Tab-separated table of C-alpha atoms and ligand atoms in Angstrom:
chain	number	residue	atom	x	y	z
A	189	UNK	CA	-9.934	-21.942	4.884
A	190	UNK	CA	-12.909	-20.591	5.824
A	191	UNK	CA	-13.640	-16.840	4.491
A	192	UNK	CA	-13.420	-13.287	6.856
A	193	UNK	CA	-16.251	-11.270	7.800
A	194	UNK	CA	-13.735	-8.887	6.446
A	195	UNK	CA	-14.086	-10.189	2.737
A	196	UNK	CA	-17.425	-8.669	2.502
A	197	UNK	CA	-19.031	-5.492	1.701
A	198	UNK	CA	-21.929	-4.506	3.830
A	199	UNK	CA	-24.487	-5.494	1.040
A	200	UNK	CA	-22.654	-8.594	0.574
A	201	UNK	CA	-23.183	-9.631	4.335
A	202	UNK	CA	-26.981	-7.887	4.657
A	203	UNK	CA	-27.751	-10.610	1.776
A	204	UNK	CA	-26.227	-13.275	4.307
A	205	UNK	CA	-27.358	-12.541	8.058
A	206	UNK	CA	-30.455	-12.006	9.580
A	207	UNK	CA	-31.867	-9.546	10.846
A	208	UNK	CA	-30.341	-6.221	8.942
A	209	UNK	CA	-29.836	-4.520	12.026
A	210	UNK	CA	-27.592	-7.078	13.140
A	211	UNK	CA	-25.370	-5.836	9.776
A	212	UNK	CA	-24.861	-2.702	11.107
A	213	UNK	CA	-23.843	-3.901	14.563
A	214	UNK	CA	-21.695	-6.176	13.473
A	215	UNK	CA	-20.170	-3.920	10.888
A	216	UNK	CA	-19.541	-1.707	14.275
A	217	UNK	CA	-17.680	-4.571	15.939
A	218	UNK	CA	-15.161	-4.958	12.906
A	219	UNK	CA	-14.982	-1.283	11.502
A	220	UNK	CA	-14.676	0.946	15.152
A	221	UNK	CA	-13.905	-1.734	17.323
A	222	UNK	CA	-11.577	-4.065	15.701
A	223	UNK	CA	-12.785	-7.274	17.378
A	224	UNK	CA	-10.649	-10.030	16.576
A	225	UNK	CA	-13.049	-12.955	17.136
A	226	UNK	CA	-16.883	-13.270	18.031
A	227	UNK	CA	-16.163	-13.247	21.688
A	228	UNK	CA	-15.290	-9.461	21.355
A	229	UNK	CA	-19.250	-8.927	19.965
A	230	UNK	CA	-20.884	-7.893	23.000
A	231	UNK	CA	-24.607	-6.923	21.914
A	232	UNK	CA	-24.698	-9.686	19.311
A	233	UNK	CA	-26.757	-13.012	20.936
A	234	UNK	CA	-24.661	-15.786	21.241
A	235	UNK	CA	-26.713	-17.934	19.212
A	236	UNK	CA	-26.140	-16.037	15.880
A	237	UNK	CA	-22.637	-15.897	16.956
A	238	UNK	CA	-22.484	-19.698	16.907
A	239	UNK	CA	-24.238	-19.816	14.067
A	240	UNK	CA	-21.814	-16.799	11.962
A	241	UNK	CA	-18.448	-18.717	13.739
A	242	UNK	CA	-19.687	-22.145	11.480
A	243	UNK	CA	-18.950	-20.209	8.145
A	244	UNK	CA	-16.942	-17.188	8.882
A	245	UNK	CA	-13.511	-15.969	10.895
A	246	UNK	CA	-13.398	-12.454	12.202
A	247	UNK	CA	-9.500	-11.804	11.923
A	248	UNK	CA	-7.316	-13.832	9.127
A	249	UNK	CA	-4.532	-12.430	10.223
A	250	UNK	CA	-1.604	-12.731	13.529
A	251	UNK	CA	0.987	-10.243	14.247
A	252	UNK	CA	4.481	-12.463	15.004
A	253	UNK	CA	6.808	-9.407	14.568
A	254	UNK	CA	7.120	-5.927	14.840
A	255	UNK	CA	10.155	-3.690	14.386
A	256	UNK	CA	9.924	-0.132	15.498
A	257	UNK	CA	12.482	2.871	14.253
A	258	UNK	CA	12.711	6.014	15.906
A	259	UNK	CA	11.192	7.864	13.228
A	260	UNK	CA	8.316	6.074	14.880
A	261	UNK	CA	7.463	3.906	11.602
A	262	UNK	CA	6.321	0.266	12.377
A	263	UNK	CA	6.767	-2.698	10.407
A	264	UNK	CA	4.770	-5.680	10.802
A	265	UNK	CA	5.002	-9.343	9.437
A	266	UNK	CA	1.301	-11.039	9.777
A	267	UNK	CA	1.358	-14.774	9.500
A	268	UNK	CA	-2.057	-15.870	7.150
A	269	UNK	CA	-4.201	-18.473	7.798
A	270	UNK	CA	-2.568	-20.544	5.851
A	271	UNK	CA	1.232	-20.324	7.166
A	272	UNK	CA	2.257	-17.580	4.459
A	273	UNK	CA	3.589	-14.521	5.723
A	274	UNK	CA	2.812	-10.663	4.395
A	275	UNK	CA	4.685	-7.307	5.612
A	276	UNK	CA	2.152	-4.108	6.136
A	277	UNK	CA	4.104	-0.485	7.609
A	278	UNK	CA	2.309	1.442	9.758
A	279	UNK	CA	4.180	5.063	8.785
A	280	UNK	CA	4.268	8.726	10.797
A	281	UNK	CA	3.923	11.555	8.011
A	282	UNK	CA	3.353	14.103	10.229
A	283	UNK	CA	4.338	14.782	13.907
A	284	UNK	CA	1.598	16.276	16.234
A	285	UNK	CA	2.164	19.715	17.269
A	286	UNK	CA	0.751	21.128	20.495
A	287	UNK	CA	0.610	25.098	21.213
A	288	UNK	CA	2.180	26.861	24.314
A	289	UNK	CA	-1.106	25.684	26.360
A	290	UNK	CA	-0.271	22.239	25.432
A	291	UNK	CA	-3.451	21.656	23.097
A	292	UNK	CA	-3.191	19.828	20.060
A	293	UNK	CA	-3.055	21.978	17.342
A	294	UNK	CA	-2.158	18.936	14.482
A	295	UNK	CA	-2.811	15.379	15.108
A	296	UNK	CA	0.122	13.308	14.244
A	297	UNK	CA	-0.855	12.002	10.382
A	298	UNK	CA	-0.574	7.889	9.255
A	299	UNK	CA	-0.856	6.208	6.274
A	300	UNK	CA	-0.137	2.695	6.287
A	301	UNK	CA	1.424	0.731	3.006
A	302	UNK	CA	-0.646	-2.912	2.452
A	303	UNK	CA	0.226	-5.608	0.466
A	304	UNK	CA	-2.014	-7.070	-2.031
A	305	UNK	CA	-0.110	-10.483	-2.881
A	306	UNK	CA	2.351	-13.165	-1.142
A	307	UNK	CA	4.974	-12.506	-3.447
A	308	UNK	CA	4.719	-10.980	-6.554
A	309	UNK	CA	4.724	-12.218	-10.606
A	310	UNK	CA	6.496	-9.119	-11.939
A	311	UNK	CA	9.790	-10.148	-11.060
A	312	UNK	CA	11.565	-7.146	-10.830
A	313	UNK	CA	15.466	-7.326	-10.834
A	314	UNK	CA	15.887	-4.717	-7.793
A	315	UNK	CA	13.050	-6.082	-5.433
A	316	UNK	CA	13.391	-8.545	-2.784
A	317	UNK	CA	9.666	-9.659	-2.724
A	318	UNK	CA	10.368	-10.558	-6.384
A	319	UNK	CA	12.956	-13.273	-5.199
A	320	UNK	CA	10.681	-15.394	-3.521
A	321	UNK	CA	8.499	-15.676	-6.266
A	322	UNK	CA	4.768	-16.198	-6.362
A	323	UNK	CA	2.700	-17.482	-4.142
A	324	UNK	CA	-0.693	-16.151	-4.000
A	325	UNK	CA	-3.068	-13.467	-4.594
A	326	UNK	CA	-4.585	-11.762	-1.165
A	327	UNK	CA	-8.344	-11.728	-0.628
A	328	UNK	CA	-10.079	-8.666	0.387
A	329	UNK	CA	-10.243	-9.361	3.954
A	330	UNK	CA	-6.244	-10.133	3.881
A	331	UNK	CA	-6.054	-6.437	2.532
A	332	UNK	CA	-8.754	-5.406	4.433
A	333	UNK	CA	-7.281	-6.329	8.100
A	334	UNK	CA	-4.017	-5.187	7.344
A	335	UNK	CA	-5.691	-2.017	8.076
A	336	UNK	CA	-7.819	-3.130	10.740
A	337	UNK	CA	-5.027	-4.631	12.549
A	338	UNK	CA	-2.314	-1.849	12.575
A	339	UNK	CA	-5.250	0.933	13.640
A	340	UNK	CA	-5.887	-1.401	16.380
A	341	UNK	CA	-2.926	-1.770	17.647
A	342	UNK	CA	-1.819	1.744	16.826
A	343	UNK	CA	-4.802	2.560	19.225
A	344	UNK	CA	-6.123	4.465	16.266
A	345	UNK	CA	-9.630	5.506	16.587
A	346	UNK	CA	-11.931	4.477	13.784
A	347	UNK	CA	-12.791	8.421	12.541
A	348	UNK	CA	-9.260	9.163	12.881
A	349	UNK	CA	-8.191	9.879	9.063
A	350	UNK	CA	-5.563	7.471	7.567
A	351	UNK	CA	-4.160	6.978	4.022
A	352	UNK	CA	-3.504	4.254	2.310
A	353	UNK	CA	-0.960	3.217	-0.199
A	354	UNK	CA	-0.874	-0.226	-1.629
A	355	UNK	CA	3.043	-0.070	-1.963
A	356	UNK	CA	3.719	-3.251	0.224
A	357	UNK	CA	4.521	-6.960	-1.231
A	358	UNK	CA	2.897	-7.870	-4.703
A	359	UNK	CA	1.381	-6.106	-7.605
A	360	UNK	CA	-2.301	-4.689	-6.681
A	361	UNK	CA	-3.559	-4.278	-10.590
A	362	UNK	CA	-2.426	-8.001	-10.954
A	363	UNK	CA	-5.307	-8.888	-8.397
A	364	UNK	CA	-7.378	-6.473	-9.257
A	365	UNK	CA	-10.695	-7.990	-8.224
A	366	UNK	CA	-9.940	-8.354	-4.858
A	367	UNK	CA	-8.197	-5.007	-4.795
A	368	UNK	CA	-11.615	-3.397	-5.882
A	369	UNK	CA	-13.236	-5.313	-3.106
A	370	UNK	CA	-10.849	-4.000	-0.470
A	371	UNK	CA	-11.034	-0.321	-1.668
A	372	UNK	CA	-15.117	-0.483	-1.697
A	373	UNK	CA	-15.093	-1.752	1.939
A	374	UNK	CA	-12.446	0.567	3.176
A	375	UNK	CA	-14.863	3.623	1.188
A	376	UNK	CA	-18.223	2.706	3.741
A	377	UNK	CA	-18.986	5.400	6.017
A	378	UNK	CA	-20.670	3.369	8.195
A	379	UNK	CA	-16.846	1.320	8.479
A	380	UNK	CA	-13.563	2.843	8.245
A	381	UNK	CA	-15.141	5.636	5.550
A	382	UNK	CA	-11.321	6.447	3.841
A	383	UNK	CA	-12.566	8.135	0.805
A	384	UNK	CA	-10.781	6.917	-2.470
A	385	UNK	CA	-9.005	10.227	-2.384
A	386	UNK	CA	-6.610	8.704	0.566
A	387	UNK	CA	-5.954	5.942	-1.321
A	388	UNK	CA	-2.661	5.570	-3.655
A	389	UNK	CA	-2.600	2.216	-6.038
A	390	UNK	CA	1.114	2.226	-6.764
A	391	UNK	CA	1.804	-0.221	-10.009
A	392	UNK	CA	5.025	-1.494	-11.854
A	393	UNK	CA	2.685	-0.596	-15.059
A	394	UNK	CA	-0.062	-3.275	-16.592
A	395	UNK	CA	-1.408	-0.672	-18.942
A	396	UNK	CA	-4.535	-2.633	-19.659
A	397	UNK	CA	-5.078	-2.997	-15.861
A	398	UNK	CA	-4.723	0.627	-15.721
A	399	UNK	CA	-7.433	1.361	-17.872
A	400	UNK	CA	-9.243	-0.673	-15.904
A	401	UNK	CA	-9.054	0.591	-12.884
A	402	UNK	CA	-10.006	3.729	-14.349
A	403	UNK	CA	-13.143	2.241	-15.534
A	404	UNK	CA	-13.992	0.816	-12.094
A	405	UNK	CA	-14.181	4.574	-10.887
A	406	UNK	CA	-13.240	3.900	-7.692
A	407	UNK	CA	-11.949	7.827	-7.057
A	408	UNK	CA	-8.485	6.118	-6.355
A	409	UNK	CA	-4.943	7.834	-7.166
A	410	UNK	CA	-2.106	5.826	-8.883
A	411	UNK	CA	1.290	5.852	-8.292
A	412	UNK	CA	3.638	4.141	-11.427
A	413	UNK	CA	6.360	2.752	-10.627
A	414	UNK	CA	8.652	4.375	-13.931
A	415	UNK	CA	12.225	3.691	-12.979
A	416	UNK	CA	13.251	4.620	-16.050
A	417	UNK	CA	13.120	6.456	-18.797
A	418	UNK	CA	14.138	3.939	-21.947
A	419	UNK	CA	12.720	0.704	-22.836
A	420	UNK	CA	15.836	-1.150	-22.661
A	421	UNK	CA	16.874	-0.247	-19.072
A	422	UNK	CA	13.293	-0.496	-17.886
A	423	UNK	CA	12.880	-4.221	-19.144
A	424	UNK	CA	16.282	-5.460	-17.281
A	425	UNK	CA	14.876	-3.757	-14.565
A	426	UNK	CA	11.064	-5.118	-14.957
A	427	UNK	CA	10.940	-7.561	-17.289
A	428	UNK	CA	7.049	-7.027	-18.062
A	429	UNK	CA	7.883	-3.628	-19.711
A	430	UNK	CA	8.590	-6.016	-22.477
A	431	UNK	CA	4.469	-6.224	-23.126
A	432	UNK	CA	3.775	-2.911	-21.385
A	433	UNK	CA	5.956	-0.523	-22.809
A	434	UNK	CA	6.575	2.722	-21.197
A	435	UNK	CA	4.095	4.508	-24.007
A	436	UNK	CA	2.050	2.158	-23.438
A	437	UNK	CA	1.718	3.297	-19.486
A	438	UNK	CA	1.870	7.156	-20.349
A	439	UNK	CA	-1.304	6.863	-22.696
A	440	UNK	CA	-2.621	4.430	-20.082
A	441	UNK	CA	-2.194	7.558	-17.349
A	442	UNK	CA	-3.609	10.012	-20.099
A	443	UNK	CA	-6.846	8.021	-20.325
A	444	UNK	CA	-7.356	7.637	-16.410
A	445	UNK	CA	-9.476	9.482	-14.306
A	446	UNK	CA	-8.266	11.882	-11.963
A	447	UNK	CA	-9.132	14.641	-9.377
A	448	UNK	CA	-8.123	18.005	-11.282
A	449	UNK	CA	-6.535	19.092	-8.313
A	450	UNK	CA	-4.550	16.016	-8.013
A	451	UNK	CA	-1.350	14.751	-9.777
A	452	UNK	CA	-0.352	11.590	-10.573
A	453	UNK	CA	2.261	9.857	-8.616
A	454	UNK	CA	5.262	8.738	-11.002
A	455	UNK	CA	8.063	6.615	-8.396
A	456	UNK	CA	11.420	6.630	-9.439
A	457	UNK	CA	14.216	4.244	-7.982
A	458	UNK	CA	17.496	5.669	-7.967
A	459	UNK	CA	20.117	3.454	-8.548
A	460	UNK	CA	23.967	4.240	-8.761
A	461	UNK	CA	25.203	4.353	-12.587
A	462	UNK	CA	22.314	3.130	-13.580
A	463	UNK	CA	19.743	5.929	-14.012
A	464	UNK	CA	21.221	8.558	-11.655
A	465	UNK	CA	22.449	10.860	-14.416
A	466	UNK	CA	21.297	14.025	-15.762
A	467	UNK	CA	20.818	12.833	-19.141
A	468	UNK	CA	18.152	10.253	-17.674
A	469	UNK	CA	16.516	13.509	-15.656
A	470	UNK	CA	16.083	15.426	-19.173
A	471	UNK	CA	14.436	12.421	-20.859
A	472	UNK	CA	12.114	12.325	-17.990
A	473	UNK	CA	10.857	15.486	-18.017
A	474	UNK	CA	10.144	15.491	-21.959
A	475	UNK	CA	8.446	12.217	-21.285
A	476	UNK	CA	6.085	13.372	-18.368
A	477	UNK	CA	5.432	16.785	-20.385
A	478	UNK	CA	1.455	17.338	-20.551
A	479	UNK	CA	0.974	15.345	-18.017
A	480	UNK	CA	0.374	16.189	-14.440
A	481	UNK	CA	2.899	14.382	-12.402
A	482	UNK	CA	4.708	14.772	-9.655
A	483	UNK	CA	7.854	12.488	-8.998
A	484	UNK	CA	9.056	11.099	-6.357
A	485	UNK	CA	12.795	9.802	-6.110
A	486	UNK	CA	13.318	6.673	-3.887
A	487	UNK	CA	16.820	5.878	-3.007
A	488	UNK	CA	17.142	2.032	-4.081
A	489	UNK	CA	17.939	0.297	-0.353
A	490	UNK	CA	20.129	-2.655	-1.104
A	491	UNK	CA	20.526	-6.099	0.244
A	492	UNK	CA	22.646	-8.695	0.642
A	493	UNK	CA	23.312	-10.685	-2.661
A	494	UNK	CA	21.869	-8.095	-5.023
A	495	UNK	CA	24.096	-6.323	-7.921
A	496	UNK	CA	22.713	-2.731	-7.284
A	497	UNK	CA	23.538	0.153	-5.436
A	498	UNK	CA	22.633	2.974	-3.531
A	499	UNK	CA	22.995	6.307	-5.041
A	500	UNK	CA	25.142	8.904	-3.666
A	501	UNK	CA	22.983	11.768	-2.099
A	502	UNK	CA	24.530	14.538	-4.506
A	503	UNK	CA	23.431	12.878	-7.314
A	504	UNK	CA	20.071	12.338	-5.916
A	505	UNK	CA	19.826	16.007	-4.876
A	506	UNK	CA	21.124	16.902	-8.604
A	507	UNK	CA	18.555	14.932	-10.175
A	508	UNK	CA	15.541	16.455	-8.034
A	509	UNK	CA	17.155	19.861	-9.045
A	510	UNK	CA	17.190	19.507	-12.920
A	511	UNK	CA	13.189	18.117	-12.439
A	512	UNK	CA	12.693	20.910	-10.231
A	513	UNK	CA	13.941	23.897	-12.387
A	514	UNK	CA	12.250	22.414	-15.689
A	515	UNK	CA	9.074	22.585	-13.828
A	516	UNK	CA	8.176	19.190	-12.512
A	517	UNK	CA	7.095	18.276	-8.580
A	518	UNK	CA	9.933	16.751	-7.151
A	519	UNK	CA	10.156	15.150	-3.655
A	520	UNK	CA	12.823	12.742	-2.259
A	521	UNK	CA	11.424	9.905	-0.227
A	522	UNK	CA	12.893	10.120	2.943
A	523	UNK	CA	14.142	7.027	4.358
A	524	UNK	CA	11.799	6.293	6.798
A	525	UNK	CA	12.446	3.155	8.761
A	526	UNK	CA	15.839	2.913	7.064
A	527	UNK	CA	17.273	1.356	10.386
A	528	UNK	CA	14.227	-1.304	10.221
A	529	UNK	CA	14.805	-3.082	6.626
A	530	UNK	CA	12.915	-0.486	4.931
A	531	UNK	CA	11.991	-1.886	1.116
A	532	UNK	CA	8.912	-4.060	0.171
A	533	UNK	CA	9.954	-7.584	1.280
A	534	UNK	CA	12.930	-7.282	3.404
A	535	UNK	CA	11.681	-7.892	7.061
A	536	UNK	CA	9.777	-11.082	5.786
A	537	UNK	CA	13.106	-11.962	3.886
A	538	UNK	CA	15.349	-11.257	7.605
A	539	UNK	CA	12.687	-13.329	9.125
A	540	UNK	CA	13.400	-16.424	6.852
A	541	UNK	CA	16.808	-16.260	7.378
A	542	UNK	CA	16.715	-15.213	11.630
A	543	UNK	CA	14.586	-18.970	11.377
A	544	UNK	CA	16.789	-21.282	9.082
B	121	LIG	N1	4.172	-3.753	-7.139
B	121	LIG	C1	3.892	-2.382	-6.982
B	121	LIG	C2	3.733	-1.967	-5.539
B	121	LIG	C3	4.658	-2.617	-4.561
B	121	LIG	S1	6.359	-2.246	-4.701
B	121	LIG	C4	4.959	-1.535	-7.653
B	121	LIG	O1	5.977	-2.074	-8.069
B	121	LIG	O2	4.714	-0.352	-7.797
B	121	LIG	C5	6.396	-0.673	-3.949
B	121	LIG	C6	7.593	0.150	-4.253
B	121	LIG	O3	8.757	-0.385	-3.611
B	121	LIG	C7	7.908	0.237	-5.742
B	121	LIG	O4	7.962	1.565	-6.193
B	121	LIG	C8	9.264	-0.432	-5.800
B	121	LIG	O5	10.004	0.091	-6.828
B	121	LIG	C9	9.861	-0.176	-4.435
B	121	LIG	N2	11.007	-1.039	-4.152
B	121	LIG	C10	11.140	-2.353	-4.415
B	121	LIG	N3	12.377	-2.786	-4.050
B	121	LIG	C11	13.035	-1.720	-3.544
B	121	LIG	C12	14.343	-1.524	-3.005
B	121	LIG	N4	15.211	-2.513	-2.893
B	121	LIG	N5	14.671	-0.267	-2.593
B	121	LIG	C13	13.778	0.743	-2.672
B	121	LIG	N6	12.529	0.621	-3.163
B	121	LIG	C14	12.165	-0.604	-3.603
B	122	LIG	FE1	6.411	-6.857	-7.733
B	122	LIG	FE2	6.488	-4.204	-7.223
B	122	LIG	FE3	8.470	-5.857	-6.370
B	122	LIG	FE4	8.215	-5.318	-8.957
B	122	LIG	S1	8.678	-3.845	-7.327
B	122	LIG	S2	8.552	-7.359	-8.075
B	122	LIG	S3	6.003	-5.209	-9.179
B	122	LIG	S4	6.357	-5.888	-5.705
């Protein structure tokens, strides 16, 4: 397999091609024009061309499906260049609004969720990506042109902002190197310059990866996935909590840098008679106390075959409530793209089974 232009950081490539200037061009062609091969690179002669397509691809990945929903959130399933398939969601947050004149007042806002792994080593008892198992880790340019690939065909324009949450298949702290990579090339202003601020590393909670991160100083946010509130529930539902306790992840969030204007993202899945109560709601909030958090609720979006269901709406509203009036953030997670297989994992899984 032979590696992306995408895998590198600008330094990395100036060490690697000849003249500099060329860098920057090129950098131009992947970053604010999305080419997809060396054809696309108009300015650059055709000689270096010849000699770059010897070592390197432009685009590791191909779009084979796309599934729209009205709340106009896309999901795609990329095929890699090895056969393996990965799911990225290209998602509206905000609709544009035009004044009486018709000018645009507020451009419609994106952020699109990336995985970092085929599969995922965590194993957690609720998620469908966990089924399947492991497979491999992602390289930075995998990440990388997940990103690429949706602006482009979003007809995004380069300067346009976008967020990013790494909230698709895998676990991004359990490939964190390549992770790092992908947020340092997304950061350069002279590419798609998303500042580490738009960026939300959502984890099911290695606390020593954690304080990692938080040593790398990339300017990131992180989003734990909690789920629950004891240790017992919380290892049925991911088995790793067994090494990574949940105290172990709260001192883990204590220690890592953030924005003082920010919060830190704690998920919660909701699942029916399971952690929906109020009792679970009060032990949250004493165990998020001194911390700045915000939570956000996620109803748990079953499929076929699994023992878990979704929670009724009253006790989801209930549960934001008691959070709210004991002085937490609280937001509900919409389901966006609920008609389109919405969880981590489940388009790739209704793929498998459309093709058997
Ligand atoms: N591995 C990381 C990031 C990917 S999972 C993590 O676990 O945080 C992203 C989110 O999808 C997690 O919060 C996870 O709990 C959620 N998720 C997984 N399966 C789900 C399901 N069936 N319904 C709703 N959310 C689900
Ligand atoms: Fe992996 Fe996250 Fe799914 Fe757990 S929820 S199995 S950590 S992708």
């Amino acid at each position: 397999m032979k590696p992306s232009l995408l895998d590198f950081t600008q330094k990395e490539l100036l060490s690697q091609i000849k003249p500099s200037f060329r860098v920057k061009q090129i950098f131009g062609w992947l970053y604010h024009n999305y080419a997809q091969n060396f054809d696309e690179m108009k300015n650059i002669p055709k000689a270096l061309k010849d000699e770059l397509a010897q070592k390197f691809i432009v685009n590791p990945l191909k779009i084979i499906k796309k599934e729209e929903s009205s709340d106009g959130t896309i999901k795609y399933l990329f095929e890699l260049q090895d056969g393996k398939t990965i799911e990225a969601v290209w998602l509206k947050m905000k609709e544009e609004i035009t004044d009486e004149e018709g000018n645009i007042t507020q451009e419609s806002k994106y952020t699109i969720c990336v995985s970092t792994q085929v599969g995922c080593k965590v194993g957690c008892a609720f998620c469908l990506t966990a089924k399947g198992g492991f497979t491999r880790d992602l390289t930075a340019g995998e990440i990388v042109a997940q990103v690429v690939n949706l602006k482009r065909d979003n007809n995004h324009k380069h300067n346009r902002m976008i967020n990013i949450v790494y909230m698709g298949m895998g676990e991004p702290l359990d490939n964190l190197d390549n992770l790092a990579k992908a947020i340092e090339i997304f950061k350069d202003e002279e590419g798609l310059c998303i500042s580490g601020k738009r960026q939300t590393v959502s984890t099911s909670g290695l606390s020593n990866k954690i304080d990692k991160l938080g040593e790398l100083d990339l300017g990131v946010h992180i989003a734990i996935s909690l789920h629950a509130v004891d240790d017992k529930l919380r290892t049925e539902l991911i088995p790793m909590n067994k090494a990574h306790n949940i105290a172990s992840i709260i001192e883990a969030v204590k220690r890592f840098p953030i924005d003082t204007r920010k919060r830190v993202m704690f998920e919660y899945l909701v699942i029916k008679n399971k952690n929906d109560d109020l009792l679970s709601a009060k032990k949250l909030v004493k165990l998020l106390s001194g911390i700045k958090a915000k939570v956000n609720l996620i109803y748990f979006n079953p499929y076929p075959g699994t023992e878990y269901e979704r929670p009724n709406r009253a006790d989801m509203i209930a549960f934001q409530e008691y959070l709210v009036n004991h002085g937490l953030l609280c937001t509900i997670r919409d389901s966006k793209g609920i008609d389109i297989s919405a969880a981590c994992g489940q388009l790739k899984e209704k793929t498998q089974n459309e093709l058997k």
